[in-house]
Amino acid sequence: MNFRPTKRHRIYEGKAKVLFEGPEPGTLVQYFKDDATAFNNKKKGTIVGKGVLNNRISEYLMMKLTEIGVPTHFMRRLNMREQLIRKVEIIPLEVVIRNIAAGSLAKRLGIEEGTQLPRSIVEFYYKKDELNDPMVTDEHITAFGWASPYEIEEIMQLSLRINDYLSGLFLGIGLRLVDFKLEFGRLWNHEEMRIVLADEISPDNCRLWDVQTNEKMDKDRFRQDLGKVEEAYQEVARRLGILAENPTSTDTQVQYFQSEKTDK
Ligand code: UDP
């Protein structure tokens, strides 16, 4: 089904996505842009085709998580760049799950990048761009009322379950899930509330390293100017079985991106 009314109410525009009012009450349309930012907006650029790939990758992973009983906001993909999602009340936390030392953890604690962590570590950051998303603890979260102790517990359990499942899934396609960021929301059904996975899961918010070569296959290629950024996102999609076979064939890529124009 193609949903494309002429004028839609834009609810929110973020760095990589736009949210529009959905076709039914309680729904939103999530549009994936090609825009890329890093270092809290200090570095800006475009990764051609990223929005299309992240829409597919996130759809695939959210559907897999639904199959194992993880509740998510995802409903269905609408077209190459848009998906229909449930409107949730976003909890203002970025939840980072780490398996291998990298990025800010490696830097802050002086641990060599690539060191296997003794166990998976879950961290919370307060979602506030103006403050650079500072790290917070349960104490801050409950004291300021961002989430209740019950909600924190639920978020922890879901995060670890998602981590176990996704680590296995990525390992199966030769990728190590080094760390990733999740966001959760509250979904209300009359008086009942459930915590559900929201936002997206894609190479924009995961670190994925090739098992054989340790090559980075995620947004670090953009952050660190490693080149072949588009190719890395395509390779992740190809290994997940989402992108047509033979990624090196320009024909395939051209066909893939041309079909974006006809899929609206
Ligand atoms: N991450 C994210 N959005 C953010 C910050 C981090 O998606 O605003 C992801 C990032 O891609 C990585 C993980 O969370 O997979 C851990 O990031 P880290 O704290 O190491 O920060 P970074 O080094 O990316 O600044």
Coordinates of C-alpha atoms and ligand atoms in Angstrom, one line a residue:
M1 CA 0.0 0.0 0.0
N2 CA 1.3 3.4 -0.8
F3 CA 0.6 6.2 1.6
R4 CA 1.4 9.6 0.2
P5 CA -1.1 12.3 0.8
T6 CA -0.3 15.6 -0.8
K7 CA 0.1 17.5 2.5
R8 CA 1.2 15.8 5.6
H9 CA 1.6 17.3 9.0
R10 CA 5.3 17.2 10.0
I11 CA 5.5 16.4 13.7
Y12 CA 9.3 16.3 14.2
E13 CA 12.5 16.5 12.2
G14 CA 15.6 14.9 13.6
K15 CA 19.1 14.4 12.3
A16 CA 18.4 11.3 10.2
K17 CA 14.6 11.0 10.2
V18 CA 11.4 13.0 9.9
L19 CA 8.2 12.0 11.6
F20 CA 4.8 12.8 10.0
E21 CA 1.3 12.3 11.2
G22 CA 0.1 8.8 10.3
P23 CA -3.0 7.8 8.4
E24 CA -4.8 6.5 11.5
P25 CA -4.9 7.8 15.1
G26 CA -2.0 6.5 17.1
T27 CA 0.3 6.1 14.1
L28 CA 3.1 8.0 12.6
V29 CA 5.1 7.8 9.4
Q30 CA 8.9 7.6 9.9
Y31 CA 10.8 8.9 6.9
F32 CA 14.5 8.0 6.6
K33 CA 16.9 10.7 5.2
D34 CA 20.3 10.3 3.7
D35 CA 21.7 13.0 6.1
A36 CA 24.4 11.9 8.4
T37 CA 25.7 13.8 11.4
A38 CA 28.4 13.0 14.0
F39 CA 30.0 14.5 17.1
N40 CA 26.7 16.1 18.1
N41 CA 26.0 17.8 14.8
K42 CA 29.6 19.2 14.4
K43 CA 30.2 17.0 11.4
K44 CA 27.5 16.9 8.7
G45 CA 27.2 15.0 5.4
T46 CA 25.2 12.8 3.2
I47 CA 25.5 9.1 2.7
V48 CA 23.8 8.4 -0.6
G49 CA 21.1 5.7 -0.3
K50 CA 21.4 5.5 3.5
G51 CA 17.8 6.3 4.2
V52 CA 16.6 3.5 1.9
L53 CA 19.0 1.0 3.4
N54 CA 18.3 1.9 7.0
N55 CA 14.5 1.7 6.4
R56 CA 15.0 -1.9 5.2
I57 CA 17.6 -2.9 7.8
S58 CA 15.5 -1.5 10.7
E59 CA 12.3 -3.1 9.3
Y60 CA 14.1 -6.5 9.0
L61 CA 15.6 -6.3 12.5
M62 CA 12.4 -5.0 14.2
M63 CA 10.4 -7.8 12.5
K64 CA 12.9 -10.4 13.7
L65 CA 12.7 -9.0 17.3
T66 CA 8.9 -9.1 17.1
E67 CA 9.1 -12.8 16.2
I68 CA 11.0 -13.5 19.5
G69 CA 8.4 -11.5 21.5
V70 CA 10.1 -8.1 21.8
P71 CA 7.4 -5.4 21.5
T72 CA 8.3 -2.6 19.0
H73 CA 6.7 0.5 17.5
F74 CA 7.2 -0.9 14.0
M75 CA 4.0 -1.7 12.0
R76 CA 4.9 -2.0 8.4
R77 CA 7.1 -0.5 5.6
L78 CA 5.2 1.9 3.4
N79 CA 7.8 2.5 0.6
M80 CA 11.5 2.8 0.1
R81 CA 12.0 5.5 2.7
E82 CA 9.0 5.3 5.0
Q83 CA 7.6 3.0 7.6
L84 CA 4.4 3.1 9.6
I85 CA 5.0 3.1 13.3
R86 CA 2.9 3.3 16.5
K87 CA 3.0 6.6 18.2
V88 CA 4.7 6.2 21.6
E89 CA 5.7 8.5 24.3
I90 CA 9.5 8.5 24.0
I91 CA 11.5 8.0 27.2
P92 CA 14.2 10.6 27.0
L93 CA 17.1 8.1 27.3
E94 CA 19.6 6.7 24.9
V95 CA 20.4 3.1 26.0
V96 CA 23.8 1.9 24.9
I97 CA 24.6 -1.8 25.1
R98 CA 28.3 -2.7 24.8
N99 CA 30.0 -6.1 24.2
I100 CA 33.5 -4.9 23.0
A101 CA 35.3 -1.7 24.1
A102 CA 35.1 1.1 21.5
G103 CA 34.2 4.7 21.1
S104 CA 33.5 6.8 24.2
L105 CA 34.0 3.8 26.6
A106 CA 37.4 3.0 25.3
K107 CA 38.4 6.7 25.5
R108 CA 36.9 7.5 28.9
L109 CA 38.2 4.4 30.7
G110 CA 41.4 4.0 28.8
I111 CA 40.6 0.5 27.5
E112 CA 42.1 -0.5 24.2
E113 CA 39.5 -0.5 21.4
G114 CA 38.6 -4.1 20.5
T115 CA 38.9 -5.5 24.1
Q116 CA 36.2 -8.0 24.8
L117 CA 34.2 -6.8 27.9
P118 CA 33.9 -9.1 30.9
R119 CA 30.1 -9.0 30.4
S120 CA 27.7 -6.9 28.4
I121 CA 27.4 -3.4 29.8
V122 CA 24.3 -1.2 29.6
E123 CA 24.6 2.6 29.9
F124 CA 22.0 5.4 30.0
Y125 CA 22.4 8.8 28.4
Y126 CA 20.0 11.7 28.9
K127 CA 18.6 12.7 25.4
K128 CA 19.5 16.3 25.3
D129 CA 21.5 17.6 22.3
E130 CA 22.2 21.0 24.0
L131 CA 24.0 19.1 26.8
N132 CA 25.7 16.6 24.5
D133 CA 23.6 13.7 25.8
P134 CA 25.3 13.3 29.2
M135 CA 25.7 9.9 30.8
V136 CA 23.3 9.4 33.7
T137 CA 22.6 6.7 36.3
D138 CA 19.3 5.1 37.7
E139 CA 19.5 7.7 40.4
H140 CA 19.2 10.7 38.0
I141 CA 16.6 8.9 36.0
T142 CA 14.3 8.1 38.9
A143 CA 14.9 11.4 40.8
F144 CA 14.0 13.5 37.8
G145 CA 11.2 11.2 36.8
W146 CA 12.4 10.3 33.3
A147 CA 11.5 6.7 34.0
S148 CA 10.3 4.7 37.0
P149 CA 12.3 1.9 38.7
Y150 CA 10.0 -0.6 37.0
E151 CA 10.5 0.9 33.6
I152 CA 14.3 0.9 34.1
E153 CA 14.1 -2.8 34.9
E154 CA 12.0 -3.5 31.9
I155 CA 14.4 -1.5 29.6
M156 CA 17.4 -3.4 31.0
Q157 CA 15.8 -6.8 30.5
L158 CA 14.6 -5.9 27.0
S159 CA 18.0 -4.4 26.1
L160 CA 20.0 -7.5 27.2
R161 CA 17.5 -9.8 25.3
I162 CA 17.8 -7.7 22.2
N163 CA 21.6 -7.8 22.5
D164 CA 21.8 -11.6 22.9
Y165 CA 19.5 -12.0 19.9
L166 CA 21.2 -9.5 17.6
S167 CA 24.7 -10.6 18.6
G168 CA 23.8 -14.1 17.3
L169 CA 22.1 -12.8 14.2
F170 CA 25.0 -10.6 13.2
L171 CA 27.6 -13.3 14.0
G172 CA 25.7 -15.6 11.7
I173 CA 26.5 -13.1 8.8
G174 CA 30.1 -12.6 9.9
L175 CA 29.7 -9.4 11.8
R176 CA 30.5 -8.6 15.5
L177 CA 28.0 -6.5 17.3
V178 CA 30.4 -4.2 19.2
D179 CA 27.9 -1.8 20.7
F180 CA 24.6 -0.2 19.8
K181 CA 22.1 2.4 20.9
L182 CA 18.4 1.8 21.5
E183 CA 15.5 4.1 22.4
F184 CA 12.2 3.0 24.1
G185 CA 8.7 4.4 24.4
R186 CA 5.5 4.0 26.4
L187 CA 2.6 2.5 24.4
W188 CA -0.7 3.2 26.1
N189 CA -3.7 0.9 25.7
H190 CA -6.5 2.4 27.8
E191 CA -5.1 2.2 31.3
E192 CA -2.4 -0.2 30.5
M193 CA 1.1 0.8 29.5
R194 CA 3.8 -1.2 27.8
I195 CA 7.5 -0.4 27.2
V196 CA 8.3 -0.9 23.5
L197 CA 11.4 -0.6 21.4
A198 CA 11.2 2.6 19.3
D199 CA 13.5 4.6 16.9
E200 CA 15.6 2.4 14.5
I201 CA 18.3 -0.2 14.5
S202 CA 20.7 0.3 11.7
P203 CA 24.5 0.9 11.0
D204 CA 23.8 4.5 12.1
N205 CA 23.5 3.4 15.7
C206 CA 25.4 0.1 15.8
R207 CA 29.1 -0.7 15.6
L208 CA 29.5 -3.7 13.4
W209 CA 33.0 -5.2 12.7
D210 CA 33.7 -7.9 10.2
V211 CA 34.7 -11.0 12.0
Q212 CA 37.5 -11.9 9.7
T213 CA 39.1 -8.5 8.9
N214 CA 37.8 -6.3 11.8
E215 CA 36.8 -3.8 9.2
K216 CA 34.2 -1.3 10.4
M217 CA 30.9 -1.6 8.7
D218 CA 29.0 1.2 10.3
K219 CA 28.8 5.0 10.8
D220 CA 32.3 5.0 12.2
R221 CA 33.4 5.0 8.5
F222 CA 31.7 8.4 8.2
R223 CA 32.8 9.7 11.6
Q224 CA 36.4 8.7 11.0
D225 CA 36.6 9.5 7.3
L226 CA 37.4 5.9 6.4
G227 CA 35.8 6.0 3.0
K228 CA 33.5 3.4 1.4
V229 CA 30.6 4.5 3.7
E230 CA 27.8 3.7 1.2
E231 CA 29.4 0.4 0.4
A232 CA 29.5 -0.6 4.1
Y233 CA 25.8 0.0 4.6
Q234 CA 25.1 -1.9 1.4
E235 CA 27.2 -4.8 2.5
V236 CA 25.4 -5.1 5.8
A237 CA 22.0 -5.1 3.9
R238 CA 23.4 -7.6 1.5
R239 CA 24.6 -10.0 4.2
L240 CA 21.2 -9.7 5.9
G241 CA 19.7 -10.9 2.6
I242 CA 17.8 -7.6 2.0
L243 CA 19.8 -6.2 -0.9
A244 CA 19.8 -8.1 -4.2
E245 CA 22.7 -10.4 -4.7
N246 CA 26.0 -9.4 -6.2
P247 CA 26.6 -6.0 -4.5
T248 CA 29.7 -5.3 -6.7
S249 CA 27.6 -5.2 -9.8
T250 CA 26.7 -1.6 -10.5
D251 CA 23.8 -2.8 -12.5
T252 CA 22.2 -4.3 -9.4
Q253 CA 22.8 -1.1 -7.4
V254 CA 21.4 1.1 -10.2
Q255 CA 18.3 -1.2 -10.4
Y256 CA 17.9 -1.0 -6.7
F257 CA 18.0 2.7 -6.5
Q258 CA 16.0 3.2 -9.6
S259 CA 13.2 1.1 -8.1
E260 CA 13.1 3.7 -5.3
K261 CA 11.5 6.1 -7.8
T262 CA 8.8 3.6 -8.8
D263 CA 8.0 2.4 -5.3
K264 CA 6.2 5.6 -4.3
Ligands
UDP1 N1 25.3 6.1 19.4 C1 24.2 6.6 18.7 N2 23.8 7.9 19.0 C2 24.4 8.7 19.8 C3 25.6 8.2 20.5 C4 26.0 6.9 20.3 O1 23.6 5.9 18.0 O2 24.0 9.9 20.0 C5 25.7 4.7 19.2 C6 27.0 4.6 18.5 O3 26.8 4.4 17.1 C7 27.6 3.4 19.1 C8 27.1 3.3 20.5 O4 25.9 4.1 20.5 O5 27.2 2.2 18.4 C9 28.1 3.8 21.5 O6 28.5 5.0 21.2 P1 29.7 5.8 22.1 O7 29.1 6.1 23.4 O8 30.9 5.0 22.0 O9 29.8 7.2 21.4 P2 30.6 7.7 20.1 O10 32.0 7.2 20.2 O11 29.8 7.1 19.0 O12 30.5 9.2 20.3

